[in-house]
XYZ file of C-alpha atoms in Angstrom:
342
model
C -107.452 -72.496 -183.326
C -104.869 -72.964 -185.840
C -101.358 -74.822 -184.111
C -99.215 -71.823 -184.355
C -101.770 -69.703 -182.407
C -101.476 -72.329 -179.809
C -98.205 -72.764 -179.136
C -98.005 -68.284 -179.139
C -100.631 -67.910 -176.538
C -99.932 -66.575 -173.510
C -100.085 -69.850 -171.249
C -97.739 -71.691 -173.279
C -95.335 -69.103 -173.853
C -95.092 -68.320 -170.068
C -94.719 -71.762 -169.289
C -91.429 -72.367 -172.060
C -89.999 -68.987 -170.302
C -90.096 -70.662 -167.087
C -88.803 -73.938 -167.996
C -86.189 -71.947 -170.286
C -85.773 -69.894 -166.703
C -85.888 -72.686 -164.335
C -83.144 -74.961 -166.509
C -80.445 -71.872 -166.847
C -77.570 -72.280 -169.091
C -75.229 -70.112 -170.478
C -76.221 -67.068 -173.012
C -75.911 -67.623 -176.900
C -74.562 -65.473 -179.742
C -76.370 -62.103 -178.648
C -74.962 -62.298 -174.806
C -78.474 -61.849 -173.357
C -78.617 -63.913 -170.173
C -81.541 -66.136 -168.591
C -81.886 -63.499 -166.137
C -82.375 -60.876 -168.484
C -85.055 -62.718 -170.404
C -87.771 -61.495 -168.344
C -87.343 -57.890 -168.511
C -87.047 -58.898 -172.540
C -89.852 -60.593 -173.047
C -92.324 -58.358 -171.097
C -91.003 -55.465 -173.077
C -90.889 -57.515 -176.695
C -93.298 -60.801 -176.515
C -96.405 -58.933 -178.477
C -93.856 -57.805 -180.750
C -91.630 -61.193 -180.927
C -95.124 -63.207 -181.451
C -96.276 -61.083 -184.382
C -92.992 -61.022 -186.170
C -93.620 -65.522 -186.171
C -96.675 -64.851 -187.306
C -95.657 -62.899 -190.360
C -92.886 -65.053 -190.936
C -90.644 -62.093 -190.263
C -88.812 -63.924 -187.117
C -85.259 -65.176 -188.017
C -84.128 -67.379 -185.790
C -80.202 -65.995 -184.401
C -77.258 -68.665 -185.317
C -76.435 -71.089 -182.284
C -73.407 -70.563 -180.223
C -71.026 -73.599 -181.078
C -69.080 -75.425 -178.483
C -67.319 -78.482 -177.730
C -67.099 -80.732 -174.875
C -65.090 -84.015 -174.522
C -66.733 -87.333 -175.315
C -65.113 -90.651 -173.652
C -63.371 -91.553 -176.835
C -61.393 -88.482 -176.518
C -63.120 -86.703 -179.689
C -65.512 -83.679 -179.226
C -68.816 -83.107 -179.492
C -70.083 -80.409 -180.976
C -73.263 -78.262 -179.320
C -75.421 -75.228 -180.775
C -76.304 -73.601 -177.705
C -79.264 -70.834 -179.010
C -80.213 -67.930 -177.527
C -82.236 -67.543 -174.544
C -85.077 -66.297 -176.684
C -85.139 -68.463 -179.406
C -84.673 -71.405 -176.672
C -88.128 -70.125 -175.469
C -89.599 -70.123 -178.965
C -88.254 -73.396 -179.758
C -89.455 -74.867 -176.070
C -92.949 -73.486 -176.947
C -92.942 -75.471 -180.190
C -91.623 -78.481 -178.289
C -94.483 -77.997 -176.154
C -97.429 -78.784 -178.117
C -95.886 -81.267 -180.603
C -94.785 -83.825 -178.235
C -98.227 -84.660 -176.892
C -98.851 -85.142 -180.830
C -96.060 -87.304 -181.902
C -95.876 -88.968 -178.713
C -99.079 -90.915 -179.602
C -96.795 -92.202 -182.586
C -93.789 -93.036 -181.014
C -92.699 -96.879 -180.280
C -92.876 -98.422 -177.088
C -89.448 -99.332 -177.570
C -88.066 -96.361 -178.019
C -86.696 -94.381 -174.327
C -84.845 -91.794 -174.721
C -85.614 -87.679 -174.052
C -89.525 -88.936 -173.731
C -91.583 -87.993 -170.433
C -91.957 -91.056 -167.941
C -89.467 -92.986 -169.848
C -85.441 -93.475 -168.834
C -82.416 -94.701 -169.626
C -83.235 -97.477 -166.572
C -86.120 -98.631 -168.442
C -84.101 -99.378 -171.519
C -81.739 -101.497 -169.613
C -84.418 -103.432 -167.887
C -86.316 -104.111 -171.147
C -83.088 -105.050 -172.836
C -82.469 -107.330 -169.761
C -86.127 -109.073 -170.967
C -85.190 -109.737 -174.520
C -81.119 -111.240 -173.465
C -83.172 -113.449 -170.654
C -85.928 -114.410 -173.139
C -83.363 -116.030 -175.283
C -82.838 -113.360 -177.282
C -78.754 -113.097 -177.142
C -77.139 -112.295 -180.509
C -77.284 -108.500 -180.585
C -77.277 -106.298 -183.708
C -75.836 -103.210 -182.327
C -75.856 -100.240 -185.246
C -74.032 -97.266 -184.799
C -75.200 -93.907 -186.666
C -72.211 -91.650 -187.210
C -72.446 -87.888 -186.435
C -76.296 -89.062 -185.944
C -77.196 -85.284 -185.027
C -74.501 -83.342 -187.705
C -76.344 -85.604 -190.692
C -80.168 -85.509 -190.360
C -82.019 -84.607 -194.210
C -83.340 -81.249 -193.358
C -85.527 -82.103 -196.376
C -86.578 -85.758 -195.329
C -87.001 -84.609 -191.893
C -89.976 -82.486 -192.850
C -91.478 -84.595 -195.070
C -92.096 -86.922 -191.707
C -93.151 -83.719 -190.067
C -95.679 -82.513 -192.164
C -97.632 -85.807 -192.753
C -98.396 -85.138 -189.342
C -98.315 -80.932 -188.946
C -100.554 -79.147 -191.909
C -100.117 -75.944 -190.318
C -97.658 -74.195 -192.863
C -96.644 -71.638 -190.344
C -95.246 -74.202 -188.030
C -93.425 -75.825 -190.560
C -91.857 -73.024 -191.669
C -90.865 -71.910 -188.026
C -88.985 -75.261 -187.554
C -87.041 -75.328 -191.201
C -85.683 -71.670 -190.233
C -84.416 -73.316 -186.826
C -82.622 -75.947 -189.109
C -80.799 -73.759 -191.433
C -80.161 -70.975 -188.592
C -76.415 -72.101 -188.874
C -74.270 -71.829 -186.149
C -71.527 -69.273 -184.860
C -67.958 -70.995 -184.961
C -65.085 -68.739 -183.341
C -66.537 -65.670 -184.597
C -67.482 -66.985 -187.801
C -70.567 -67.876 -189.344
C -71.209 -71.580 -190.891
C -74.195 -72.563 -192.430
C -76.267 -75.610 -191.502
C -77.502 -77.334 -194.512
C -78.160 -80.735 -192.811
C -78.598 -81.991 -189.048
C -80.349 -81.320 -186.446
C -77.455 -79.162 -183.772
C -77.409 -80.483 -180.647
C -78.046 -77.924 -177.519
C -81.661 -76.821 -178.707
C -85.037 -77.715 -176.812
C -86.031 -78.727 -180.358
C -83.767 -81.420 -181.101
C -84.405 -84.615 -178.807
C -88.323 -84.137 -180.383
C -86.691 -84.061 -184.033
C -84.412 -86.560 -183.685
C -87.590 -88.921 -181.922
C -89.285 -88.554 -185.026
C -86.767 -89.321 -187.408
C -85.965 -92.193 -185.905
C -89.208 -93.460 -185.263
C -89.319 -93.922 -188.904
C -86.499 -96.639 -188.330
C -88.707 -98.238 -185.308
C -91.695 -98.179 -187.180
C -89.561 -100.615 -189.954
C -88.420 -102.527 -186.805
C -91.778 -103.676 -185.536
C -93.157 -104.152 -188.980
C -90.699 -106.956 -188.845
C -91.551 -107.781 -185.461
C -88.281 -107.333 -184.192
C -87.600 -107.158 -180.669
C -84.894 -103.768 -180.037
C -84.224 -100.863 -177.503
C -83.700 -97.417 -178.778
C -82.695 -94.784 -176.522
C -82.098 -91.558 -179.006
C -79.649 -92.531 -181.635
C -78.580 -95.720 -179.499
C -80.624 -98.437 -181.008
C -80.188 -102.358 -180.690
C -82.005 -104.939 -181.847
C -82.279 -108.872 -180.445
C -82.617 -111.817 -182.393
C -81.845 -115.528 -181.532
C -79.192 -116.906 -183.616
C -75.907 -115.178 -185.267
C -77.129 -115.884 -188.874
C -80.408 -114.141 -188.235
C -77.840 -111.144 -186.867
C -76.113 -110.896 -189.933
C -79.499 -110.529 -192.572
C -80.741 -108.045 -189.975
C -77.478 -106.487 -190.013
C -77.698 -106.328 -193.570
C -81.003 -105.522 -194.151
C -81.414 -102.877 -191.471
C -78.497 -100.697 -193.073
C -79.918 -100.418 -195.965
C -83.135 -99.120 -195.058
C -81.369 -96.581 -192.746
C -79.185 -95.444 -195.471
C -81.500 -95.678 -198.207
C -84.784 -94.673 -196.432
C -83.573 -92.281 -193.678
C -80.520 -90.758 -195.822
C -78.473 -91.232 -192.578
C -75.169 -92.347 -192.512
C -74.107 -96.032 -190.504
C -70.632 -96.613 -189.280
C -69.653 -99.458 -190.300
C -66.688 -100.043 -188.614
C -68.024 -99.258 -185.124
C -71.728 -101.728 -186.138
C -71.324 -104.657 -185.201
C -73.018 -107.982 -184.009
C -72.747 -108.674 -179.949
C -72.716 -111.103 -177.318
C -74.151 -110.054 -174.533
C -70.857 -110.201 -172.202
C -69.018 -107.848 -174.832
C -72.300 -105.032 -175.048
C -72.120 -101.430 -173.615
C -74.916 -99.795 -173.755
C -76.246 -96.640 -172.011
C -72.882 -97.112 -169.771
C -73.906 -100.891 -168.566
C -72.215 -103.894 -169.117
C -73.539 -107.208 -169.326
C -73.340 -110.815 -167.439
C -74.877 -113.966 -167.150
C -75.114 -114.625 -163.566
C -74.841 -118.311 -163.212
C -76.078 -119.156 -160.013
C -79.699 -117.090 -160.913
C -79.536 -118.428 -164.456
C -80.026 -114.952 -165.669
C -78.779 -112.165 -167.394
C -77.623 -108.722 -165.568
C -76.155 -105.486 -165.513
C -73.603 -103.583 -164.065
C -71.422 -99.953 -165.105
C -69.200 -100.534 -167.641
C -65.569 -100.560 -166.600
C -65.067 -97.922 -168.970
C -67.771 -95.786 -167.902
C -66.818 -96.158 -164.369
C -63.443 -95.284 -165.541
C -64.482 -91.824 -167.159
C -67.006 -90.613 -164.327
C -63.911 -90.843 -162.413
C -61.797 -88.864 -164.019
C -64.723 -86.694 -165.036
C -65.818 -86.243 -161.371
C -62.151 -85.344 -160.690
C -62.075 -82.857 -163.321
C -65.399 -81.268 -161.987
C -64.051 -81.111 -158.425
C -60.885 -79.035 -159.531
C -63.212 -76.543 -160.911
C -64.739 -76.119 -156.996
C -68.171 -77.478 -157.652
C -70.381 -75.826 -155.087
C -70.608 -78.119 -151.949
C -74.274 -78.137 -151.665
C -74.741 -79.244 -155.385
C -75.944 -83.179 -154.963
C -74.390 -84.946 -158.419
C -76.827 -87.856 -157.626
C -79.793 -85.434 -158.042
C -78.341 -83.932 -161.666
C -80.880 -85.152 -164.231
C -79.543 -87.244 -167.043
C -81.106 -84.897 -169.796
C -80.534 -81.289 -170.080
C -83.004 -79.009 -172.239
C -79.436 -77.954 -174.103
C -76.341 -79.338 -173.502
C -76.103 -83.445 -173.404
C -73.110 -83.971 -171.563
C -72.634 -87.623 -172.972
C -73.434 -90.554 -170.875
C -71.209 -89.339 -167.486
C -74.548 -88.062 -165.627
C -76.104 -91.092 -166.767
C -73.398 -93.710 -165.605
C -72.794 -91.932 -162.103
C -76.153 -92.325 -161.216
C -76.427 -96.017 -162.061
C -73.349 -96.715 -160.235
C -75.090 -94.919 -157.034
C -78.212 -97.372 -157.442
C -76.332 -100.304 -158.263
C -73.878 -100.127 -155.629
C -77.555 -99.068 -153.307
C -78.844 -102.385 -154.264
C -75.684 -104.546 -153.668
């Protein structure tokens, strides 16, 4: 059976409408809601499925909005439709089980069975393994700046099936909808789709791949990536090095402002801090100041708006299939478990 006939039949479409159904979410450009997409689909799926397989199906433009990020700047979202979110989920699907047997060890973030807690702990092994000058690189507008072009090279040395290729470029260039107005999208990857944590996970596995070809010891969870090596010089021709390959190989574009080399008492990463207990002899972890800072006022924000009482924030998963809400979900809960453990 060819891929794209896969991913259309019946059992995995009705499984990306429920997980489309179960997660909610607000409607995209067209206004149809999550509770409307059954009716929809029972009326349209024959239809919907043989329109992809004529390459007549045009993906609709995503919905753009912005929510505050700590630093006070926005990030920008493509939230899609309901129906091309179960399209795109049904892609997602049956290409992670593929590319997951590629992906780095290393590498944590919007993976099943892995977490941001597992990052931490397996930074935790390289700082207490001697391993404490920290090349931290930052990726600006990581997301907003992905090679469409480059992007599907990596794809399709993996994917020969021409239809699914196809499907996924139109979900690239399907622009997005800004105040009314339409803006094309010539490079990234938008944020909000089911699509992007996989795309982004195999772009960047390029950059781990170059990693342990080096046999460097790093952490990459999404576009947060560090890598651990034992003295400062060795930092700085990593440093070096590393940023050239990104720019060069990957066509992505480093901050160079915000990349710098760390200690570990002066690293945030994932909404952690970091300390060298002295009496264990041992690095550890605790939320960031700052973090703790902005769940605060966050959580404050979120309780004007008359959250439900029954919700349980604790419970709130730290991934959403289309809206990342920055690292706040992520930092309340480990303040919850750390302050458990104390």
């Amino acid at each position: 059976m060819e891929l794209l006939e896969t991913i259309l039949s019946n059992q995995n479409m009705n499984e990306a409408y429920l997980r489309v159904y179960k997660n909610k979410g607000a409607s995209g450009v067209d206004g149809v809601t999550v509770d409307e997409l059954k009716q929809y689909l029972k009326e349209n799926k024959d239809e919907l499925r043989q329109r992809i397989r004529t390459r007549k199906y045009q993906p609709q433009a995503a919905l753009r909005v912005e929510i505050p990020k700590e630093n006070g700047k926005m990030r920008k979202l493509g939230i899609p439709t309901v129906v091309d979110r179960v399209v795109q989920q049904a892609i997602h699907q049956i290409l992670s089980p593929i590319f997951e047997k590629q992906f780095s060890e290393f590498s944590y973030g919007f993976r099943p069975k892995r977490s941001c807690e597992m990052a931490i702990v397996k930074s935790l092994e390289f700082l207490n393994a001697g391993y404490e000058w920290i090349v931290d690189i930052d990726l600006e507008r990581f997301f907003d700046t992905v090679h469409h072009d480059k992007l599907m090279r990596i794809i399709s040395n993996t994917i020969s099936d021409g239809d699914v290729i196809s499907l996924i470029r139109k979900y690239l260039v399907s622009g997005v909808m800004v105040n009314g107005k339409y803006e094309e999208t010539s490079v990234g990857t938008p944020q909000g789709g089911n699509l992007s944590p996989l795309l982004s996970n195999i772009m960047l596995n390029e950059l781990d791949k170059e990693l342990e070809s080096r046999e460097l010891q790093f952490v990459r969870y999404a576009d947060d990536a560090l890598i651990f090596v034992k003295s400062e010089k060795a930092a700085s021709r990593v440093m070096k090095s590393i940023v050239r390959f990104i720019e060069k190989n990957l066509g992505l574009i480093v901050n160079t402002e915000k990349s710098k080399i760390s200690r570990p008492e002066d690293l945030k990463f994932l909404g952690f801090g970091y300390y060298y207990n002295s009496k264990d002899e041992r690095y550890q972890t605790k939320p960031h100041p700052i973090s703790v800072q902005n769940f605060k006022r966050k959580l404050r924000q979120l309780t004007k708006r008359k959250l439900e009482r029954s919700a349980r924030l604790s419970n709130i998963e730290t991934k959403t299939s289309y809206i990342w809400m920055g690292k706040l979900l992520q930092d309340y809960k480990y303040e919850r478990r750390y302050e458990a453990s104390r």
